[in-house]
Amino acid sequence: MSVRVQFTDPKGAVIEASGEVGDSLLKLGQAHGLPLEGTCEGQMACSTCHVVVAAEWFDRLPEASEEEEDMLDFAAGVRRTSRLACQIELTEALDGMAVTVPSEANDASRS
């Protein structure tokens, strides 16, 4: 089953994307050209894949681990519904989810 995700990039453009159940939000965003660097390649050792999940979707996610919360302390523009995209696994329950890549995001690999 495909899981649809609506990304809003740092400039406000909306990008519709679809991934498979079990894919990470980080990989889906990268595949669609979003500035989600993922320097640690999803090992939760950085905060370069920080996204802000729409409030109506935030409570549908599993709770963030203490390690993820610690990494978010280093992210710019953190909000109450901030998460690391590498820690969000696509599930059927997340079909239609909306996330925003903060304006502070910078993918150094694209510079």
mmCIF file of C-alpha atoms in Angstrom:
data_model
loop_
_atom_site.group_PDB
_atom_site.id
_atom_site.type_symbol
_atom_site.label_atom_id
_atom_site.label_comp_id
_atom_site.label_asym_id
_atom_site.label_seq_id
_atom_site.Cartn_x
_atom_site.Cartn_y
_atom_site.Cartn_z
ATOM 1 C CA MET A 1 0.000 0.000 0.000
ATOM 2 C CA SER A 2 1.195 3.499 -0.807
ATOM 3 C CA VAL A 3 1.226 6.097 1.946
ATOM 4 C CA ARG A 4 0.640 9.678 0.797
ATOM 5 C CA VAL A 5 2.529 12.504 2.494
ATOM 6 C CA GLN A 6 2.170 16.214 1.860
ATOM 7 C CA PHE A 7 5.450 18.047 2.387
ATOM 8 C CA THR A 8 5.706 21.823 2.574
ATOM 9 C CA ASP A 9 9.226 22.919 1.697
ATOM 10 C CA PRO A 10 11.055 25.842 3.369
ATOM 11 C CA LYS A 11 9.780 28.253 0.691
ATOM 12 C CA GLY A 12 6.143 27.203 1.165
ATOM 13 C CA ALA A 13 5.808 24.984 -1.905
ATOM 14 C CA VAL A 14 3.655 21.897 -1.393
ATOM 15 C CA ILE A 15 5.045 18.591 -2.640
ATOM 16 C CA GLU A 16 2.813 15.529 -2.786
ATOM 17 C CA ALA A 17 4.741 12.290 -2.304
ATOM 18 C CA SER A 18 3.922 8.608 -1.905
ATOM 19 C CA GLY A 19 5.985 5.954 -0.210
ATOM 20 C CA GLU A 20 5.530 2.372 0.826
ATOM 21 C CA VAL A 21 4.599 1.132 4.283
ATOM 22 C CA GLY A 22 7.853 0.699 6.192
ATOM 23 C CA ASP A 23 9.747 3.455 4.335
ATOM 24 C CA SER A 24 11.195 6.252 6.438
ATOM 25 C CA LEU A 25 9.904 9.779 6.045
ATOM 26 C CA LEU A 26 13.530 10.878 5.572
ATOM 27 C CA LYS A 27 14.075 8.675 2.518
ATOM 28 C CA LEU A 28 10.739 9.733 1.017
ATOM 29 C CA GLY A 29 11.546 13.416 1.462
ATOM 30 C CA GLN A 30 15.028 13.009 0.009
ATOM 31 C CA ALA A 31 13.640 11.129 -2.989
ATOM 32 C CA HIS A 32 11.425 14.140 -3.707
ATOM 33 C CA GLY A 33 14.216 16.704 -3.492
ATOM 34 C CA LEU A 34 13.504 18.170 -0.079
ATOM 35 C CA PRO A 35 16.416 19.674 1.887
ATOM 36 C CA LEU A 36 16.557 16.873 4.449
ATOM 37 C CA GLU A 37 20.261 16.205 4.671
ATOM 38 C CA GLY A 38 20.210 13.183 6.970
ATOM 39 C CA THR A 39 23.944 13.499 7.619
ATOM 40 C CA CYS A 40 23.965 10.467 9.920
ATOM 41 C CA GLU A 41 22.031 8.395 7.361
ATOM 42 C CA GLY A 42 19.139 7.817 9.726
ATOM 43 C CA GLN A 43 21.193 6.701 12.721
ATOM 44 C CA MET A 44 19.735 9.465 14.941
ATOM 45 C CA ALA A 45 23.135 11.062 15.518
ATOM 46 C CA CYS A 46 22.229 14.489 14.084
ATOM 47 C CA SER A 47 19.201 16.722 13.584
ATOM 48 C CA THR A 48 19.540 17.472 9.859
ATOM 49 C CA CYS A 49 16.250 15.731 9.032
ATOM 50 C CA HIS A 50 14.135 17.837 11.396
ATOM 51 C CA VAL A 51 10.519 18.283 10.259
ATOM 52 C CA VAL A 52 7.447 19.820 11.838
ATOM 53 C CA VAL A 53 4.477 17.478 11.753
ATOM 54 C CA ALA A 54 1.036 19.048 11.331
ATOM 55 C CA ALA A 55 -0.677 19.155 14.725
ATOM 56 C CA GLU A 56 -3.571 16.939 13.612
ATOM 57 C CA TRP A 57 -1.077 14.184 12.685
ATOM 58 C CA PHE A 58 1.389 14.518 15.548
ATOM 59 C CA ASP A 59 -0.541 12.405 18.064
ATOM 60 C CA ARG A 60 -0.827 9.551 15.541
ATOM 61 C CA LEU A 61 2.937 9.032 15.670
ATOM 62 C CA PRO A 62 4.634 6.775 18.182
ATOM 63 C CA GLU A 63 6.159 8.800 20.989
ATOM 64 C CA ALA A 64 9.660 10.141 20.371
ATOM 65 C CA SER A 65 12.428 8.330 22.227
ATOM 66 C CA GLU A 66 14.607 10.164 24.716
ATOM 67 C CA GLU A 67 17.465 9.980 22.190
ATOM 68 C CA GLU A 68 15.327 11.650 19.517
ATOM 69 C CA GLU A 69 14.278 14.383 21.957
ATOM 70 C CA ASP A 70 17.957 14.957 22.756
ATOM 71 C CA MET A 71 18.817 15.332 19.052
ATOM 72 C CA LEU A 72 15.927 17.767 18.537
ATOM 73 C CA ASP A 73 17.588 20.009 21.130
ATOM 74 C CA PHE A 74 20.214 20.734 18.437
ATOM 75 C CA ALA A 75 17.751 21.482 15.630
ATOM 76 C CA ALA A 76 16.948 25.030 14.549
ATOM 77 C CA GLY A 77 13.328 26.153 14.597
ATOM 78 C CA VAL A 78 12.031 23.363 16.836
ATOM 79 C CA ARG A 79 8.333 23.454 17.642
ATOM 80 C CA ARG A 80 6.032 21.361 19.811
ATOM 81 C CA THR A 81 5.331 18.971 16.924
ATOM 82 C CA SER A 82 8.938 18.645 15.733
ATOM 83 C CA ARG A 83 10.318 15.204 14.929
ATOM 84 C CA LEU A 84 13.272 13.671 13.119
ATOM 85 C CA ALA A 85 12.147 12.352 9.736
ATOM 86 C CA CYS A 86 14.490 9.368 10.078
ATOM 87 C CA GLN A 87 12.442 8.181 13.059
ATOM 88 C CA ILE A 88 9.062 8.272 11.330
ATOM 89 C CA GLU A 89 8.179 5.011 9.621
ATOM 90 C CA LEU A 90 5.332 5.215 7.147
ATOM 91 C CA THR A 91 2.253 3.228 8.138
ATOM 92 C CA GLU A 92 -1.285 2.994 6.772
ATOM 93 C CA ALA A 93 -2.424 5.176 9.691
ATOM 94 C CA LEU A 94 -0.226 8.013 8.394
ATOM 95 C CA ASP A 95 -1.756 8.094 4.904
ATOM 96 C CA GLY A 96 -2.314 11.781 4.103
ATOM 97 C CA MET A 97 0.064 13.114 6.754
ATOM 98 C CA ALA A 98 1.303 16.692 6.355
ATOM 99 C CA VAL A 99 4.775 17.838 7.411
ATOM 100 C CA THR A 100 6.776 21.018 6.953
ATOM 101 C CA VAL A 101 10.511 21.310 6.411
ATOM 102 C CA PRO A 102 11.463 24.342 8.528
ATOM 103 C CA SER A 103 12.857 27.441 6.832
ATOM 104 C CA GLU A 104 16.065 26.929 8.832
ATOM 105 C CA ALA A 105 16.721 23.653 6.985
ATOM 106 C CA ASN A 106 19.892 23.534 4.950
ATOM 107 C CA ASP A 107 21.095 20.538 3.001
ATOM 108 C CA ALA A 108 24.857 21.115 2.734
ATOM 109 C CA SER A 109 25.138 18.287 0.224
ATOM 110 C CA ARG A 110 23.246 20.498 -2.271
ATOM 111 C CA SER A 111 25.426 23.595 -1.819
#
